[in-house]
């Protein structure tokens, strides 16, 4: 062992008892460990990676080098240092001693009272705005066409610091509020609003190409569609149809065309080339609340003489609910705002009702009780509007709704704090803020009535887990799945990616190649990933199943594309993989991941490896140096080389080696999957070698073994990474080093409880960063 560079004189020179005790602990416990395991590369004049652990004037200044110790801490936590190739490694206990000392004396972390971090006021992003408007007033507003895309930070569009607002965006919000108010409170409302069913949505069960847009007269078939009705009652079914030719009509040919609901035939019409070209079918039917199936069937009759093809084209299909009071004729959006019915006749009564409407809407829109002064102003504006010539009561309500929807209290998720500018003040957020944090985390929308009521009574915290369970069981939890998974795994990018399928498959016929991989396959892949993650959440399956599950969610189309037999039908369902599909299962074998981490014309071990490092293990590779040569340069030198051979040649360059030793083994393990996610055994006639070794030392021979390593010896890294990703999404800020006690606590829960996904969500919503906040400014002084 080398002699210590910290002398007793240095220790005595430190001022204060605490500093002296820290120095003694460093001298006795930490310095010897650093000398044993780190100084070969980072001491004794060695400065690998521009890191030196023994270049300092005194210990006090050394311990104040926050950036240095933060780098050491991160490398030690993830077992990246000392490198696995070094034979002399610290024991788990020695590693824990170094990490704990850095956390306590340099980073000044307090596991008992973790710093919750500051909160940047957050504007609603496009998805949150869309969902909030839909849940608040029942209007679906097209945010994609009317608002610009949101910026992202740390991989997510929920980050407060990037969700800024410009004058132009503010104008768009004003225009949107006026349009939404008009849609929610239309001027003409006392009429029956039909439920329109697009004829193109009627499809034959075993032939998706056959629809009600053209039903051939000479072929027996049935097309149908499922619809849910929100209200029971008497309905009028109205179907407009016409006889349409494709290539003439055989003389005397007939057919019987029928209309069915829930398998019961409502009517049958004999159609022929000699009959009326257009007609309307009408029928009064009693329908219950819930799901119903509407169908059209056609049965050939007399064959006729001559050549040609004709059939029935459905032009319009609609349902109109009959009966009920006039108030029921108003749309749901109207009745949500006018919660007591239409306005009364008396002037005082109308003014009082206006105030109730304004206060109720503002409270729901602002996600906390509206202040009296705000309600006074909004009510005054609304009543003044109703006093104008030819104005109606509803016009005043529209103005109040518009004003509320353009208020910063609606557009921004603000939180009340007594001392917002005091970084030393840590407080629990109030229950209204907690309700908003919870609802926007799990639903991407405002709190519902139950959450708001619990917050108003101060009972939300004590019922938090029950509310999480309720919210995860709700259909709105699918929004969290789509938005979180869509960004964490970049699944939402799949539909817009430019992919040269012809070159990937080596297929000369471009049209054939594009039929193999079309937009429907892309949609099926995206749905596979969402359903898989949703299953792990709803069933509280172990988090590690995201990596090593032996099942996924496929339909016939996607199963055929993957080469998985025995799956039929359009509906996705759980498919368990047998021994003939050993590599399938888990997110690393899904088309979404495999495609977004490939190049447009080929696989990319670098992109795949880097993605796993950053999004699965949370151990990103060092940044690439400038002027790195392209992989194609190696291909020019090695004709007909496999991807592994190209990567080996690429790594010969000194500039490339340090980064690629982290990424390449992972990416090459996935080379059996081509650039569109299909399995292959060979590349250009050569067997694919997927064996490798992680930079942390674990060896594997194929992707199946790699997945098991990630889910076993590297599971702590995955737990930590997934926790940090979900915390980032939920908190609206990046995870900082002072969040380590929170992350470690959640990881410990996962490690001890079998790692259920709901346990992860519980850990996040019960954590200090989710439950508390501190004022702005530099983090807490210790």
XYZ file of C-alpha atoms in Angstrom:
782
model
C 0.000 0.000 0.000
C 1.276 3.478 -0.866
C 2.024 5.990 1.861
C -0.801 8.390 2.599
C -0.613 11.864 1.108
C -2.651 13.286 3.990
C -0.343 14.142 6.887
C -1.226 14.813 10.458
C -0.221 18.457 9.870
C -2.884 18.740 7.212
C -5.476 17.389 9.601
C -4.472 19.777 12.379
C -4.600 22.700 9.947
C -8.287 22.175 9.388
C -10.401 24.581 11.360
C -13.191 23.372 13.619
C -14.008 20.131 15.341
C -16.359 18.907 12.606
C -13.792 19.463 9.893
C -11.211 17.686 11.995
C -13.480 14.690 12.513
C -14.195 14.529 8.800
C -10.482 14.664 8.063
C -9.751 11.869 10.536
C -12.435 9.691 8.998
C -11.065 10.391 5.535
C -7.517 9.637 6.731
C -8.541 6.415 8.449
C -11.237 4.918 6.175
C -11.396 6.551 2.753
C -7.859 7.490 1.715
C -6.546 3.914 2.010
C -9.385 2.608 -0.144
C -8.807 5.246 -2.807
C -5.107 4.470 -2.824
C -5.754 0.747 -3.179
C -8.359 0.898 -5.931
C -8.145 4.292 -7.668
C -4.622 5.749 -7.613
C -3.263 3.555 -10.410
C -5.354 5.617 -12.815
C -6.238 8.715 -10.792
C -3.255 9.367 -8.524
C 0.518 9.426 -8.334
C 0.667 11.765 -11.354
C -1.827 9.608 -13.289
C -4.839 11.563 -14.462
C -6.905 9.227 -16.611
C -10.154 10.771 -17.788
C -8.857 14.114 -16.486
C -9.584 12.947 -12.918
C -6.972 13.187 -10.161
C -7.706 12.264 -6.556
C -4.469 13.442 -4.980
C -3.889 16.891 -6.487
C -5.026 19.315 -3.767
C -3.490 21.873 -1.452
C -5.501 20.880 1.601
C -8.320 18.530 2.458
C -10.849 21.303 2.957
C -10.498 22.482 -0.644
C -10.491 18.863 -1.808
C -13.832 18.165 -0.137
C -15.281 21.338 -1.645
C -14.602 20.019 -5.157
C -18.223 19.010 -5.562
C -18.016 18.116 -9.269
C -15.098 15.753 -8.726
C -16.734 13.785 -5.934
C -20.040 13.713 -7.782
C -18.291 11.958 -10.687
C -16.639 9.503 -8.302
C -19.945 8.833 -6.558
C -21.806 8.109 -9.806
C -19.118 5.748 -11.086
C -18.933 3.865 -7.785
C -22.734 3.505 -7.510
C -23.021 1.950 -10.957
C -19.933 -0.290 -10.590
C -18.271 1.385 -13.567
C -15.258 2.159 -11.417
C -12.908 0.532 -10.798
C -13.185 -1.013 -14.302
C -14.202 -4.666 -14.355
C -11.007 -5.560 -16.214
C -9.010 -4.650 -13.109
C -8.383 -7.737 -10.972
C -8.252 -5.821 -7.706
C -11.844 -4.827 -6.843
C -13.343 -3.356 -3.659
C -15.648 -5.561 -1.659
C -19.340 -4.574 -1.516
C -18.758 -3.266 2.002
C -15.747 -1.160 0.926
C -17.728 0.269 -1.973
C -20.581 1.106 0.399
C -18.178 2.866 2.784
C -16.839 5.152 0.032
C -20.300 5.934 -1.336
C -21.754 6.649 2.120
C -18.840 8.927 3.042
C -19.268 10.987 -0.156
C -23.024 11.263 0.382
C -22.665 12.363 3.976
C -19.658 14.687 3.941
C -19.442 16.019 0.390
C -22.924 15.864 -1.102
C -24.421 16.408 2.355
C -27.390 14.127 1.795
C -29.735 13.414 4.691
C -31.745 10.199 4.140
C -34.031 11.071 7.059
C -34.896 14.502 5.654
C -34.264 14.397 1.895
C -34.285 17.622 -0.078
C -37.543 17.620 -2.098
C -36.124 20.041 -4.642
C -37.697 23.162 -6.031
C -40.788 23.296 -8.212
C -40.894 25.245 -11.459
C -44.383 26.412 -12.287
C -45.586 24.248 -15.153
C -47.705 25.132 -18.141
C -50.097 22.434 -19.285
C -48.555 20.654 -22.243
C -50.675 19.786 -25.277
C -51.762 16.383 -24.019
C -52.626 17.756 -20.579
C -54.557 20.642 -22.127
C -56.514 18.304 -24.397
C -57.390 15.932 -21.557
C -58.175 18.692 -19.063
C -60.584 20.397 -21.459
C -62.210 17.075 -22.270
C -62.679 16.133 -18.606
C -63.661 19.660 -17.547
C -66.309 20.513 -20.146
C -66.657 17.392 -22.281
C -65.266 18.994 -25.453
C -62.469 17.405 -27.478
C -60.248 20.201 -28.737
C -57.736 19.609 -31.528
C -54.502 20.719 -29.856
C -52.274 19.173 -32.539
C -53.490 21.565 -35.230
C -53.884 24.633 -33.020
C -50.830 24.579 -30.725
C -47.145 24.120 -31.572
C -45.356 20.961 -30.340
C -44.074 21.165 -26.765
C -40.378 21.314 -26.009
C -38.894 18.435 -24.051
C -36.313 18.197 -21.303
C -34.689 15.084 -19.822
C -36.647 13.110 -22.435
C -40.154 14.253 -21.406
C -42.613 17.019 -22.293
C -43.713 17.469 -18.653
C -40.642 19.487 -17.616
C -41.559 22.853 -16.112
C -38.439 24.703 -17.201
C -39.089 24.117 -20.916
C -42.871 24.599 -20.832
C -42.672 28.334 -21.414
C -45.295 30.549 -22.993
C -44.774 33.083 -25.780
C -47.034 36.005 -26.818
C -48.054 34.030 -29.909
C -48.965 30.970 -27.827
C -50.965 33.173 -25.476
C -52.979 34.432 -28.453
C -53.610 30.840 -29.455
C -54.836 30.057 -25.938
C -57.278 32.981 -26.122
C -58.612 31.814 -29.490
C -58.859 28.262 -28.154
C -60.782 29.382 -25.053
C -63.319 31.271 -27.195
C -63.763 28.263 -29.496
C -64.105 25.837 -26.576
C -66.686 28.061 -24.867
C -68.700 28.128 -28.092
C -68.434 24.373 -28.552
C -69.419 23.704 -24.934
C -72.311 26.206 -24.951
C -73.669 26.250 -28.525
C -76.240 28.900 -29.385
C -78.738 26.415 -30.831
C -79.075 23.371 -28.650
C -82.687 22.227 -28.368
C -82.501 19.608 -31.063
C -81.659 15.952 -31.261
C -77.980 15.398 -31.851
C -77.561 12.226 -33.887
C -74.908 9.626 -33.223
C -73.154 9.243 -36.569
C -71.582 5.887 -37.485
C -69.161 6.041 -40.395
C -70.080 3.392 -43.016
C -66.351 2.801 -43.507
C -66.154 1.498 -39.933
C -68.504 -1.415 -40.702
C -66.091 -4.277 -41.439
C -66.313 -7.998 -42.164
C -64.833 -10.018 -39.297
C -62.529 -12.137 -41.449
C -61.875 -9.573 -44.188
C -60.873 -6.103 -43.059
C -61.027 -4.804 -46.645
C -64.791 -5.337 -46.864
C -66.888 -2.435 -45.547
C -70.369 -0.927 -45.878
C -69.069 1.528 -48.449
C -69.689 -1.151 -51.092
C -71.374 -4.508 -50.499
C -71.280 -6.684 -53.648
C -74.646 -8.173 -54.608
C -73.208 -11.471 -55.803
C -71.329 -12.352 -52.573
C -72.859 -13.343 -49.238
C -71.254 -11.364 -46.411
C -71.911 -9.305 -43.268
C -70.184 -6.179 -42.062
C -70.547 -4.728 -38.564
C -69.342 -2.263 -35.974
C -69.534 -2.053 -32.174
C -70.707 1.094 -30.407
C -71.329 2.023 -26.762
C -74.351 4.138 -25.800
C -74.145 6.353 -22.730
C -77.924 6.497 -22.253
C -80.733 3.967 -22.620
C -83.948 4.825 -24.413
C -85.931 4.826 -27.628
C -83.761 5.463 -30.672
C -84.516 6.120 -34.317
C -82.123 4.293 -36.641
C -81.776 5.968 -40.025
C -79.739 4.463 -42.893
C -79.303 6.168 -46.250
C -78.152 3.852 -49.036
C -77.912 3.640 -52.804
C -77.379 1.076 -55.544
C -73.952 1.512 -57.103
C -72.355 -0.014 -60.198
C -68.734 -1.003 -60.577
C -68.934 -2.708 -63.997
C -72.574 -2.782 -65.080
C -75.440 -4.993 -63.836
C -76.540 -8.475 -64.954
C -80.136 -8.246 -66.144
C -82.534 -9.533 -63.468
C -79.937 -10.023 -60.731
C -81.290 -9.479 -57.177
C -80.068 -9.628 -53.596
C -81.500 -9.350 -50.085
C -79.902 -6.628 -47.976
C -80.580 -6.714 -44.231
C -80.090 -4.439 -41.208
C -79.355 -6.036 -37.811
C -78.769 -4.802 -34.261
C -77.296 -7.181 -31.674
C -77.922 -10.093 -34.035
C -81.629 -9.304 -34.428
C -82.806 -8.459 -37.925
C -84.706 -5.152 -38.059
C -85.568 -5.297 -41.733
C -84.641 -6.779 -45.075
C -84.828 -5.064 -48.449
C -84.805 -6.749 -51.835
C -82.450 -4.807 -54.067
C -81.917 -5.196 -57.803
C -80.529 -3.434 -60.795
C -84.056 -2.433 -61.787
C -84.980 -0.966 -58.395
C -84.656 2.532 -56.912
C -81.161 3.974 -56.977
C -81.471 5.666 -53.554
C -83.585 5.009 -50.472
C -83.715 5.433 -46.684
C -84.355 2.749 -44.059
C -85.895 3.962 -40.754
C -86.758 1.985 -37.636
C -87.614 2.838 -34.007
C -85.725 0.590 -31.576
C -85.251 0.321 -27.813
C -81.599 0.226 -26.791
C -80.010 -0.166 -23.378
C -76.975 1.651 -22.048
C -73.701 -0.045 -22.981
C -72.305 -1.903 -25.976
C -74.273 -2.825 -29.102
C -73.399 -4.321 -32.487
C -74.828 -2.846 -35.684
C -74.594 -4.907 -38.882
C -75.531 -4.975 -42.569
C -75.771 -8.289 -44.397
C -76.327 -9.160 -48.033
C -77.427 -12.481 -49.519
C -77.406 -13.051 -53.301
C -80.806 -13.757 -54.927
C -81.463 -14.389 -58.607
C -78.201 -14.505 -60.581
C -79.486 -12.672 -63.652
C -77.964 -12.642 -67.109
C -74.983 -10.717 -68.410
C -71.718 -9.382 -66.990
C -71.046 -6.773 -64.321
C -70.789 -6.089 -60.608
C -73.074 -3.906 -58.514
C -73.958 -3.608 -54.894
C -75.265 -1.522 -52.001
C -73.390 1.537 -50.770
C -74.324 2.886 -47.319
C -74.067 6.676 -47.463
C -75.041 7.531 -43.912
C -75.963 5.709 -40.712
C -77.166 7.555 -37.636
C -79.004 7.052 -34.355
C -81.261 9.711 -32.797
C -82.433 9.291 -29.201
C -86.123 10.013 -28.665
C -88.108 11.160 -25.633
C -86.805 12.709 -22.410
C -87.102 16.299 -21.186
C -85.924 19.348 -23.113
C -83.033 19.696 -20.671
C -81.764 16.283 -21.734
C -81.514 17.590 -25.283
C -78.705 19.908 -24.268
C -75.226 18.473 -24.809
C -73.284 17.057 -21.868
C -70.878 20.009 -21.997
C -73.778 22.420 -21.479
C -75.151 20.496 -18.530
C -71.721 20.298 -16.858
C -71.539 24.084 -16.703
C -75.236 24.813 -16.076
C -75.175 22.264 -13.266
C -78.614 23.234 -11.882
C -80.403 23.466 -15.203
C -81.441 26.479 -17.245
C -81.342 29.978 -15.791
C -84.347 31.091 -13.671
C -86.536 34.041 -14.656
C -86.026 36.522 -11.795
C -83.179 39.039 -12.071
C -81.850 38.371 -8.562
C -82.164 34.656 -9.047
C -80.299 34.863 -12.379
C -77.492 36.897 -10.791
C -77.174 34.395 -7.940
C -77.139 31.463 -10.368
C -74.509 33.190 -12.496
C -72.275 33.459 -9.458
C -72.775 29.782 -8.636
C -71.922 28.784 -12.198
C -68.824 30.988 -12.255
C -67.585 29.826 -8.854
C -68.140 26.158 -9.649
C -66.459 26.334 -13.050
C -63.515 28.437 -11.844
C -62.915 26.086 -8.905
C -62.791 23.083 -11.199
C -60.694 24.901 -13.823
C -58.192 26.275 -11.279
C -58.030 22.916 -9.457
C -58.541 24.587 -6.072
C -61.261 26.821 -4.550
C -61.498 30.067 -6.512
C -60.847 33.178 -4.408
C -63.796 35.450 -3.664
C -62.198 38.420 -5.450
C -61.697 36.325 -8.583
C -65.275 35.053 -8.515
C -66.513 38.634 -8.031
C -64.626 39.873 -11.087
C -65.665 36.994 -13.326
C -69.294 37.244 -12.227
C -69.311 41.003 -12.810
C -67.924 40.519 -16.329
C -70.530 37.864 -17.096
C -73.483 39.919 -15.794
C -72.335 43.002 -17.695
C -72.263 40.905 -20.865
C -75.827 39.684 -20.310
C -76.959 43.313 -19.970
C -75.851 44.171 -23.489
C -78.394 44.495 -26.291
C -79.646 41.161 -27.667
C -77.389 39.268 -25.247
C -78.528 36.116 -23.483
C -77.665 34.625 -20.122
C -75.522 32.009 -21.837
C -73.423 34.741 -23.482
C -72.318 35.943 -20.067
C -71.420 32.402 -19.053
C -69.383 31.988 -22.256
C -67.393 35.113 -21.414
C -66.667 33.832 -17.891
C -65.642 30.426 -19.246
C -63.335 32.072 -21.799
C -61.738 34.240 -19.111
C -61.210 31.267 -16.800
C -59.608 29.187 -19.554
C -57.112 31.955 -20.364
C -56.218 32.560 -16.719
C -52.685 31.609 -15.601
C -54.377 29.619 -12.842
C -55.779 27.300 -15.490
C -52.898 27.292 -17.965
C -50.247 26.799 -15.292
C -50.060 24.263 -12.492
C -49.239 26.726 -9.780
C -48.793 25.718 -6.139
C -49.237 27.857 -3.041
C -46.229 28.217 -0.721
C -45.751 30.528 2.244
C -42.097 31.411 1.479
C -41.462 30.704 -2.225
C -38.115 32.547 -2.243
C -36.663 30.819 0.808
C -34.682 27.709 -0.231
C -34.362 26.785 3.421
C -38.121 26.421 3.859
C -39.395 22.898 3.191
C -43.126 22.326 3.462
C -45.635 19.703 2.443
C -47.671 20.855 -0.536
C -51.315 21.440 0.307
C -53.797 18.733 -0.596
C -55.145 20.560 -3.638
C -51.624 20.680 -5.081
C -51.143 17.026 -4.133
C -54.375 16.129 -5.927
C -53.129 17.912 -9.053
C -49.720 16.244 -8.880
C -51.406 12.870 -8.586
C -53.972 13.403 -11.344
C -51.518 14.815 -13.854
C -49.087 11.989 -13.089
C -51.581 9.137 -13.549
C -54.255 10.731 -15.771
C -52.539 13.666 -17.530
C -55.555 15.714 -16.507
C -57.176 17.656 -13.689
C -58.408 16.003 -10.468
C -61.882 14.520 -10.655
C -64.667 15.155 -8.175
C -63.555 12.471 -5.707
C -59.949 13.676 -5.548
C -61.060 17.291 -5.151
C -63.531 16.398 -2.409
C -60.876 14.495 -0.436
C -58.466 17.418 -0.825
C -61.117 19.876 0.359
C -61.663 17.811 3.535
C -57.913 17.336 4.054
C -58.237 13.549 3.746
C -56.291 12.854 0.549
C -52.951 11.985 2.153
C -54.480 9.446 4.469
C -56.253 7.789 1.529
C -53.440 8.077 -0.973
C -52.896 4.412 -1.811
C -56.610 3.757 -2.175
C -56.809 6.654 -4.623
C -53.822 5.394 -6.580
C -55.516 1.996 -6.887
C -58.765 3.616 -8.015
C -57.026 5.805 -10.568
C -54.931 2.991 -12.022
C -58.103 0.940 -12.522
C -59.702 3.804 -14.451
C -59.495 3.942 -18.239
C -57.816 7.348 -17.961
C -54.696 5.629 -16.590
C -54.033 4.605 -20.177
C -52.910 8.190 -20.753
C -49.992 7.752 -18.367
C -49.037 4.542 -20.151
C -49.130 6.205 -23.583
C -47.353 9.386 -22.530
C -44.704 7.880 -20.240
C -43.895 4.817 -22.325
C -44.218 6.799 -25.536
C -41.387 9.061 -24.371
C -39.280 6.769 -22.175
C -39.116 4.105 -24.897
C -39.725 6.617 -27.727
C -42.644 4.480 -28.930
C -44.571 7.574 -30.027
C -41.829 8.311 -32.588
C -42.389 5.057 -34.481
C -45.189 6.179 -36.799
C -43.242 9.109 -38.240
C -39.869 7.411 -38.779
C -38.506 7.174 -42.318
C -37.676 3.500 -42.934
C -36.330 2.066 -46.189
C -37.938 -1.364 -45.897
C -36.825 -2.418 -49.364
C -33.132 -2.045 -48.502
C -33.560 -3.619 -45.068
C -35.240 -6.713 -46.531
C -33.091 -6.785 -49.656
C -36.305 -6.735 -51.705
C -36.301 -5.308 -55.214
C -40.047 -4.747 -55.337
C -40.686 -1.590 -53.314
C -44.473 -2.031 -53.187
C -44.135 -5.578 -51.870
C -41.658 -4.427 -49.195
C -43.968 -1.643 -48.066
C -46.868 -4.097 -47.799
C -44.766 -6.226 -45.443
C -44.173 -3.258 -43.147
C -47.003 -0.731 -43.443
C -48.664 1.782 -41.130
C -50.913 -0.903 -39.685
C -47.866 -2.884 -38.508
C -46.470 0.289 -36.934
C -49.730 0.907 -35.077
C -49.825 -2.706 -33.911
C -46.258 -2.420 -32.584
C -47.051 0.755 -30.672
C -50.147 -0.877 -29.184
C -48.109 -3.971 -28.264
C -45.742 -1.873 -26.149
C -48.571 0.061 -24.491
C -50.627 -3.034 -23.673
C -47.559 -4.816 -22.335
C -46.650 -1.970 -19.988
C -50.302 -1.507 -19.000
C -50.539 -5.189 -18.076
C -47.446 -4.940 -15.861
C -49.017 -1.921 -14.118
C -52.556 -3.210 -13.664
C -51.494 -6.657 -12.501
C -48.664 -5.226 -10.354
C -46.276 -7.558 -12.089
C -42.561 -7.381 -11.189
C -40.801 -4.466 -12.850
C -38.167 -6.915 -14.111
C -40.762 -8.505 -16.403
C -40.299 -5.457 -18.601
C -36.944 -7.042 -19.431
C -37.342 -10.809 -19.110
C -41.041 -11.564 -19.684
C -41.743 -14.567 -21.907
C -44.929 -13.055 -23.291
C -46.229 -10.018 -25.137
C -49.483 -8.700 -26.640
C -49.958 -9.503 -30.325
C -52.682 -9.748 -32.908
C -52.633 -11.856 -36.061
C -51.072 -9.132 -38.182
C -48.164 -8.436 -35.819
C -47.648 -12.125 -34.988
C -47.352 -12.918 -38.688
C -44.824 -10.100 -39.090
C -42.745 -11.421 -36.170
C -43.086 -15.020 -37.344
C -45.066 -16.166 -34.287
C -47.573 -18.928 -35.209
C -50.975 -19.696 -33.755
C -52.385 -16.160 -33.376
C -55.570 -15.161 -35.216
C -57.852 -12.158 -35.219
C -57.431 -8.383 -35.182
C -57.568 -8.002 -31.385
C -54.334 -7.913 -29.398
C -54.122 -10.540 -26.695
C -51.466 -11.998 -24.407
C -49.257 -14.460 -26.266
C -46.858 -16.672 -24.317
C -43.672 -17.603 -26.164
C -42.452 -21.181 -26.176
C -39.047 -22.708 -26.818
C -39.361 -21.987 -30.533
C -39.395 -18.231 -29.776
C -36.784 -17.925 -26.990
C -35.734 -14.345 -27.777
C -39.209 -12.819 -27.833
C -40.665 -11.145 -24.758
C -39.759 -7.960 -22.933
C -39.286 -4.466 -24.306
C -35.893 -5.245 -25.888
C -37.563 -7.670 -28.314
C -40.430 -5.374 -29.329
C -40.579 -3.671 -32.691
C -40.928 -0.195 -31.177
C -37.563 -0.402 -29.408
C -35.784 -2.222 -32.225
C -36.900 0.233 -34.918
C -36.373 3.530 -33.099
C -32.829 2.371 -32.294
C -31.979 1.507 -35.901
C -30.916 3.548 -38.900
C -33.350 3.970 -41.835
C -31.510 1.303 -43.853
C -29.792 -0.953 -41.295
C -29.435 -1.893 -37.663
C -27.330 0.271 -35.367
C -25.552 -1.491 -32.488
C -24.394 1.925 -31.313
C -27.913 3.381 -31.061
C -29.287 0.212 -29.476
C -26.447 -0.038 -26.983
C -26.613 3.647 -26.115
C -30.377 3.435 -25.648
C -30.018 0.563 -23.173
C -27.269 2.382 -21.281
C -29.293 5.592 -21.002
C -32.858 4.301 -20.595
C -32.485 0.847 -19.027
C -29.303 0.981 -16.957
C -29.000 4.724 -16.386
C -25.261 4.591 -17.128
C -24.751 6.706 -20.268
C -21.540 6.265 -22.212
C -18.974 9.058 -22.279
C -19.761 11.771 -24.842
C -18.338 11.162 -28.280
C -15.200 13.159 -29.108
C -15.286 15.575 -32.073
C -14.573 14.426 -35.622
C -15.455 10.778 -34.993
C -15.216 8.840 -38.297
C -18.457 7.343 -39.618
C -19.054 3.597 -39.553
C -19.452 3.693 -43.328
C -15.735 4.457 -43.611
C -15.001 1.006 -42.182
C -17.532 -0.546 -44.577
C -15.631 0.955 -47.471
C -12.493 -0.776 -46.281
C -14.204 -4.117 -45.528
C -16.566 -5.205 -48.288
C -19.260 -7.762 -47.323
C -18.344 -7.437 -43.654
C -20.855 -8.262 -40.921
C -21.925 -5.577 -38.482
C -19.692 -7.089 -35.786
C -16.674 -6.979 -38.114
C -17.413 -3.345 -38.942
C -17.678 -2.451 -35.269
C -14.397 -4.197 -34.479
C -12.682 -2.192 -37.216
C -14.345 1.008 -35.992
C -13.069 0.415 -32.452
C -9.482 0.169 -33.654
C -9.437 3.959 -33.769
C -8.355 5.374 -30.422
C -11.006 8.093 -30.555
C -13.770 5.487 -30.694
C -12.613 2.774 -28.313
C -13.531 4.232 -24.913
C -17.159 4.888 -25.857
C -17.781 1.776 -27.896
C -16.636 -0.675 -25.256
C -19.707 0.416 -23.286
C -22.244 0.331 -26.119
C -21.179 -2.245 -28.687
C -21.559 -5.488 -26.698
C -25.180 -4.614 -25.882
C -26.032 -3.506 -29.399
C -24.379 -6.511 -31.036
C -26.317 -8.855 -28.729
C -29.453 -7.568 -30.477
C -28.149 -8.088 -34.025
C -30.390 -11.126 -34.568
C -33.223 -8.607 -34.831
C -33.090 -6.717 -38.102
C -33.843 -2.999 -38.437
C -37.631 -3.577 -38.422
C -37.684 -6.081 -35.556
C -37.793 -9.404 -37.408
C -35.629 -12.321 -36.244
C -32.770 -13.522 -38.429
C -29.974 -16.055 -38.022
C -27.626 -14.712 -40.698
C -26.392 -11.436 -42.124
C -25.332 -11.519 -45.780
C -24.948 -15.297 -45.576
C -22.834 -15.241 -42.412
C -24.017 -16.530 -39.037
C -24.633 -13.715 -36.553
C -22.418 -13.760 -33.461
C -24.309 -12.068 -30.605
C -21.945 -12.977 -27.752
C -20.286 -10.271 -25.700
C -19.253 -8.907 -22.329
C -20.597 -5.873 -20.482
C -18.163 -3.224 -19.339
C -19.036 -4.326 -15.802
C -17.673 -7.818 -16.570
C -20.725 -10.049 -17.170
C -20.442 -12.344 -20.193
C -23.300 -13.576 -22.399
C -23.658 -15.592 -25.579
C -26.985 -14.253 -26.907
C -29.758 -11.768 -26.295
C -31.629 -14.122 -23.964
C -28.650 -14.288 -21.618
C -28.178 -10.520 -21.879
C -31.766 -9.942 -20.735
C -31.251 -12.249 -17.772
C -28.077 -10.392 -16.785
C -29.903 -7.057 -16.946
C -32.659 -8.533 -14.772
C -30.301 -10.114 -12.230
C -26.796 -8.783 -11.601
C -27.677 -5.388 -13.098
C -31.224 -5.165 -11.704
C -30.253 -2.441 -9.214
C -29.241 -0.245 -12.128
C -32.544 -0.930 -13.883
C -34.566 -0.259 -10.738
C -32.691 2.999 -10.239
C -33.008 4.077 -13.872
C -36.728 3.342 -14.161
C -37.362 5.081 -10.839
C -35.471 8.167 -12.018
C -37.313 8.210 -15.343
C -40.729 7.974 -13.713
C -39.788 10.540 -11.058
C -38.711 12.920 -13.817
C -42.018 12.421 -15.624
C -44.045 12.874 -12.432
C -42.119 15.791 -10.884
C -41.618 17.852 -14.023
C -37.898 18.291 -13.379
C -34.711 16.331 -13.817
C -33.558 14.046 -11.027
C -30.594 15.571 -9.171
C -27.932 14.037 -6.953
C -29.805 15.174 -3.837
C -32.700 12.926 -4.898
C -30.470 9.900 -4.256
C -32.016 9.096 -0.828
C -35.471 9.078 -2.417
C -34.355 6.919 -5.337
C -32.449 4.526 -3.066
C -35.468 4.191 -0.794
C -37.730 3.250 -3.717
C -35.130 0.843 -5.100
C -34.928 -0.793 -1.689
C -38.714 -1.252 -1.684
C -38.608 -2.831 -5.142
C -35.760 -5.104 -4.163
C -37.530 -6.273 -1.023
C -41.134 -6.578 -2.258
C -40.555 -8.423 -5.497
C -40.380 -5.184 -7.455
C -44.042 -4.724 -8.402
C -44.857 -1.850 -10.755
C -47.578 -0.498 -8.470
C -45.058 -0.546 -5.621
C -42.897 1.752 -7.730
C -45.836 4.128 -8.236
C -46.649 4.034 -4.512
C -43.022 4.871 -3.765
C -43.095 7.879 -6.074
C -46.346 9.419 -4.827
C -45.305 8.885 -1.196
C -41.802 10.311 -1.686
C -40.547 13.622 -0.327
C -40.122 15.225 -3.787
C -43.728 14.356 -4.693
C -45.201 15.317 -1.315
C -43.108 18.370 -0.444
C -41.384 21.395 -1.916
C -38.888 24.045 -0.997
C -38.452 27.640 -2.105
C -36.514 28.687 -5.166
C -32.806 29.457 -5.054
C -29.753 27.362 -4.280
C -30.472 24.055 -2.569
C -30.507 23.812 1.187
C -27.401 24.871 3.028
C -26.098 22.086 5.251
